[in-house]
Amino acid sequence: MADTAYELGEDTPELPVNFRKLTPREKRRVLSELLDIEPTELHSSNPAEDLIDLADVMVESAVGVMPVPLGIASGIRIDGEVYNVPMAVEEPSVIAAATYAGRLVSRGDGGFHTTTTGQVMTAQIAIDDAAPGSKERILQAERELHRDLTSLLDPMTRRGGGYRGIDVSEFEESGLVVVYLHVDTRDAMGANIINTAAETLRGPLERISGGTVLMAILTNAAPRRRARACFSIPVAGLGRGTFDGATMARRVVRANQFADTDPLRAVTHNKGIMNGITSVALATGNDTRAIEAAAHAHAVRDGAYRALTEYRIDDERLVGSLELPLAMGTVGGAVGFHPVSSFALKVLFLSPDIEVSADRLSRITVSIGLAQNLAALLALVGEGIQKGHMRQHSRRLAWKAGARDEEIQELAQRVWSHGTFNIETAQELLHELRRER
Ligand code: MEV
């Protein structure tokens, strides 16, 4: 397309009206002309030219990509297998923390033990103005409704998933009748298939109820797609600073009680868990927002917002567990389509003996969430969280001050020893370091 395909007013601060219709490269050119963008900023949002085309087919109005560091929490034993878990996250200490606690749990013949409730997604079909007795009539028509979905769900059924039943609720306050459709979507997160199935039932449900369907959409709460991880480790190995292992274990249990009884603490506690879970979800191309919404809904399921984890001391062992809904896929959507996601899945399922499945991915992810929480609690009730954070922060400061390659580590160490964490000090220390060379 010619350069004249878009017009920029002399001093317009706005994007051209036809911005949406430009190719991604043209959009980027507009942005670089319009905004005060450093060449490196433009470059780092587009590390590889073909990613811009990928971005363009993934979202509307793509202008680049946002590279988030991708790392690996390695050596985590889950259900007897050792995994290297890809995590995409911008926060410095997350991967280090998951690796630390993951390995602590994985020592010897220990590790995480997991269970899942299966990969069942649920959709809601809300019916307005349903005639009295609709609930009973819908339940009586269940076989017919199931039949209406047979051809759509056939491929899923052949893979061992498919239709798993319906429930119906009547809401007195709104007067709505809501049908819950359950489908096992196997290795797909399943949003597309369950939404299509729910929409297929619009007509039949209107006929049976005499009402009008208000909407048909999955619930991201995914109540029948939960994953659980637990571990049991000797308290003896938990000693830190002046606290012996038994004291540390007691303090971890108390920290969990704090989060379980004070919602303000619970939000931060659960945010720490989601540091791990969201990082794995992002690395593998899963829907992080859906997973987070479900986790927080689960945390408030009994009316009070609580910790997602449980801890207790049992026979001189610290026993921890985490359960939450985890609607994740290993196929469909961005999963496997985005090159980073397929790379991440290859890293995760390196061993040919381990079957790549959504079920396994959710078991691994919940374990990382639990490892993340254990690491946070050990730091919080031990030496405090800031020490580790500031160590990581010194590396960022070193980079910001201009250090590159092997200078980064050396400057970070000097910033850390100096104990003053600002850019001016980092720059002075960098000059000093270069003079000495
Ligand atoms: C920081 O991203 C996460 C923590 O605040 C979690 C917690 O407080 O449990 C350390």
GROMACS .gro file of C-alpha atoms in nm, residues 55 94 114 318:
model
    4
   55ALA     CA    1  -0.045  -1.072   1.610
   94VAL     CA    2   0.836  -1.541   4.054
  114THR     CA    3  -0.254  -3.411   4.225
  318LEU     CA    4   0.411  -2.972   5.686
   0.00000   0.00000   0.00000
